[in-house]
Short mmCIF file of C-alpha atoms in Angstrom, two decimals:
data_model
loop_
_atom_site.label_atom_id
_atom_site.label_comp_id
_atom_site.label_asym_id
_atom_site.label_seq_id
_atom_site.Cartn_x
_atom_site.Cartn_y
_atom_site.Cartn_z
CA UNK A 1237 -43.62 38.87 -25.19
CA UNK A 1238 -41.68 35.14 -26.13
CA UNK A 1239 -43.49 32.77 -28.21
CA UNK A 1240 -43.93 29.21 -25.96
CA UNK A 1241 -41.61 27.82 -28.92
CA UNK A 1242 -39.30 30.48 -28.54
CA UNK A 1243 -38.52 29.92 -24.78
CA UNK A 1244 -37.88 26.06 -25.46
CA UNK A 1245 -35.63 26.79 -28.22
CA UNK A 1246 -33.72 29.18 -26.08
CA UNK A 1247 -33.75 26.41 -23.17
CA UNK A 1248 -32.96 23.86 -25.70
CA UNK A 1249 -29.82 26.09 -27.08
CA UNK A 1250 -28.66 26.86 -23.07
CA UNK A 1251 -28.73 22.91 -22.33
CA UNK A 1252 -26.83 22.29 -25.61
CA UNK A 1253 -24.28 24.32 -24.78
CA UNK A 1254 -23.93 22.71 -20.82
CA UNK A 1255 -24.35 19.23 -22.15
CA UNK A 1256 -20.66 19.77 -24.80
CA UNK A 1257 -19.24 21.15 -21.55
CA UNK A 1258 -20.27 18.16 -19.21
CA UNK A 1259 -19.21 16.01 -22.17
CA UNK A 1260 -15.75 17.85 -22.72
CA UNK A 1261 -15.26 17.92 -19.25
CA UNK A 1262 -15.61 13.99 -18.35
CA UNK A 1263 -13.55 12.78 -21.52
CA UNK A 1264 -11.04 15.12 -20.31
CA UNK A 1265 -11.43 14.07 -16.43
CA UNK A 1266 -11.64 10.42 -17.95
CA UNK A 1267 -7.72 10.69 -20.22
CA UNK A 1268 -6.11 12.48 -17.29
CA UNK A 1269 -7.29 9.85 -14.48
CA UNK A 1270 -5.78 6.89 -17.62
CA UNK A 1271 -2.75 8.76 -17.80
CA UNK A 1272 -2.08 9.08 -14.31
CA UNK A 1273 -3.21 5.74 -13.28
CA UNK A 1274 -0.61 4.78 -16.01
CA UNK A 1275 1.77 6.95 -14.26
CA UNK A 1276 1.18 5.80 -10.88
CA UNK A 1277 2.15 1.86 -12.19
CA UNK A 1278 5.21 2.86 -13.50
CA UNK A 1279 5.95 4.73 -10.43
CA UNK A 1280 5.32 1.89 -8.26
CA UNK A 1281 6.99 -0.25 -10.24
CA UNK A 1282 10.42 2.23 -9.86
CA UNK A 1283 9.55 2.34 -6.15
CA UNK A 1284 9.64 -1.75 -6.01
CA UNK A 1285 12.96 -1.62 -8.22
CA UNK A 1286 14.67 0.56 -6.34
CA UNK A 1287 13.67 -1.32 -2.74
CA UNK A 1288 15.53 -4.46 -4.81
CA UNK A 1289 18.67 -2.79 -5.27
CA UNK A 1290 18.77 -1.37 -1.99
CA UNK A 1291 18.13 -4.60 -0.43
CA UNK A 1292 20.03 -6.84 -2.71
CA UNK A 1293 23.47 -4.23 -1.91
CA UNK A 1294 22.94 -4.32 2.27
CA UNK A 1295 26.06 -6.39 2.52
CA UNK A 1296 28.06 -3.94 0.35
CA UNK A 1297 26.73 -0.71 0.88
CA UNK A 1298 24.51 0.59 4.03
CA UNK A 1299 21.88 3.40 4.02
CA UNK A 1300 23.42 6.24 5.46
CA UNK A 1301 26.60 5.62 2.98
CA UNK A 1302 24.35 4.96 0.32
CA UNK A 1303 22.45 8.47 0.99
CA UNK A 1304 25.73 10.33 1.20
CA UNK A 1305 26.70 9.12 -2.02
CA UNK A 1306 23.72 9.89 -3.76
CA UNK A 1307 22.20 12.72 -1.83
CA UNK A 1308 19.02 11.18 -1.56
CA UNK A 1309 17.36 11.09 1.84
CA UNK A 1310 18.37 7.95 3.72
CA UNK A 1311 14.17 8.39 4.50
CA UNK A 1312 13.04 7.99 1.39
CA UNK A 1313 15.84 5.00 0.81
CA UNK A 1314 14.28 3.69 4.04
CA UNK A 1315 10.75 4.08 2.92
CA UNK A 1316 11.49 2.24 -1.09
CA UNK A 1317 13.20 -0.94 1.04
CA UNK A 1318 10.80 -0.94 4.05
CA UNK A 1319 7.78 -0.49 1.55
CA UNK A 1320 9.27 -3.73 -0.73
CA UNK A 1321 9.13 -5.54 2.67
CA UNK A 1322 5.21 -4.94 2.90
CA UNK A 1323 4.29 -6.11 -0.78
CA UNK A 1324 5.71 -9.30 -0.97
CA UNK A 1325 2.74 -11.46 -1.79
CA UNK A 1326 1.82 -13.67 1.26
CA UNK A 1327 1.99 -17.19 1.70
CA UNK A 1328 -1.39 -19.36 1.42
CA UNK A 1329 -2.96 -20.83 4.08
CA UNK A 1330 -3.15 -24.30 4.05
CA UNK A 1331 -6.42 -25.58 2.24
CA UNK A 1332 -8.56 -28.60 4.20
CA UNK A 1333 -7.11 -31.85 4.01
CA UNK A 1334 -3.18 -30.48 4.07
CA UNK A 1335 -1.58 -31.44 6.93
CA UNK A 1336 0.97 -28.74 8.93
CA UNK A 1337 2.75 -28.89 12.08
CA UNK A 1338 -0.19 -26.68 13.36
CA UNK A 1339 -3.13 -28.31 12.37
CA UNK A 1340 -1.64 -31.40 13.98
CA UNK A 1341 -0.98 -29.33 17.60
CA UNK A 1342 -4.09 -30.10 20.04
CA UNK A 1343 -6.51 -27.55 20.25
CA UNK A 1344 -7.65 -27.15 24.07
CA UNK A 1345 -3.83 -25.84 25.04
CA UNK A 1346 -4.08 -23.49 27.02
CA UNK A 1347 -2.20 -19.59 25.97
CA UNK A 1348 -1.42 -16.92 28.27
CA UNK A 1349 -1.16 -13.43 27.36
CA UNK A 1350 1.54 -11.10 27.84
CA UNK A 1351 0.11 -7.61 28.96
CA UNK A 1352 0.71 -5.01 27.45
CA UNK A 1353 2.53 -1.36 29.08
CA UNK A 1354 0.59 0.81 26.53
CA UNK A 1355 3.78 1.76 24.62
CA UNK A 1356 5.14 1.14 21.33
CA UNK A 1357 8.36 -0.72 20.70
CA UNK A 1358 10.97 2.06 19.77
CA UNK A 1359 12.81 -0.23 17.41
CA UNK A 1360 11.56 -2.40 14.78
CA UNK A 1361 14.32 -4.95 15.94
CA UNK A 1362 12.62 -5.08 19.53
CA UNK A 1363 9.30 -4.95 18.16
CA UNK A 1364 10.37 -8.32 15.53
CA UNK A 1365 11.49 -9.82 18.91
CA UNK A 1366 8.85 -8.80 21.16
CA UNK A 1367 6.21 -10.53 18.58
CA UNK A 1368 8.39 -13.71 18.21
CA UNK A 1369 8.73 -13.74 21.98
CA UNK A 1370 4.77 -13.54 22.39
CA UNK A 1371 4.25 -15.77 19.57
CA UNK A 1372 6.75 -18.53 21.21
CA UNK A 1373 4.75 -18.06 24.87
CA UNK A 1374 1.37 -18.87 22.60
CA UNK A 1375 2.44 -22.09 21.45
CA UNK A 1376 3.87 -23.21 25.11
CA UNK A 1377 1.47 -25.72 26.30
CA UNK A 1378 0.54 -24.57 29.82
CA UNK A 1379 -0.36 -27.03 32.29
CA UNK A 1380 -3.90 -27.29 33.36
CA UNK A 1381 -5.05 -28.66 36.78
#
């Protein structure tokens, strides 16, 4: 039969042995997730390079031509200018004390609201001119009695 001191040093020895692989195995998991992090950057900033050119040559050259030419999906040309669209940085709100056109509107106006039929707009122009069109009957006083 094992000694007492014999069984710990053959626990000891089996826990060595996991505890290099757990070690090995983050460092490892901790390099690839750097290097593809690193990746990931440079692919975004291709991505936001590429929606540039594409939307910087719209008066020369349109998608589908564009596609042709290159044999790259007009989708994925599509999805690089639409996606440049969606990360420009945003404006800031006006801070206290900073007068707009409106902070200066009264604030008991009355807004009606246009209801909605359930469905999506099938274009993003009609959806762009169903907002401003909602937007524009928000900041219509309406008369109150």
């Amino acid at each position: 039969m094992l000694t007492t001191e014999e069984i710990q040093r053959r626990v000891k020895e089996a826990d060595a042995d996991r505890g290099a692989k757990r070690s090995a195995t983050a460092a490892r998991v901790g390099d690839l997730a750097k290097r593809r992090a690193a990746v990931a950057e440079q692919l975004a900033d291709i991505d936001r390079e590429l929606g540039d050119v594409i939307a910087e040559s719209s008066d020369v050259i349109e998608i589908d031509e564009l596609a042709r030419f290159t044999d790259v999906p007009a989708a994925d040309l599509n999805q690089w200018l639409n996606s440049r669209k969606a990360t420009r940085p945003r404006r800031k709100r006006a801070t206290a004390g900073t007068s707009t056109a409106k902070s200066d509107a009264p604030h008991d106006v009355a807004t009606t609201e246009t209801p909605s039929t359930g469905r999506l707009p099938t274009s993003t122009a009609h959806a762009s001119s169903a907002a401003d069109a909602l937007q524009a009957s928000a900041r219509v006083p309406a008369e109150v009695a």
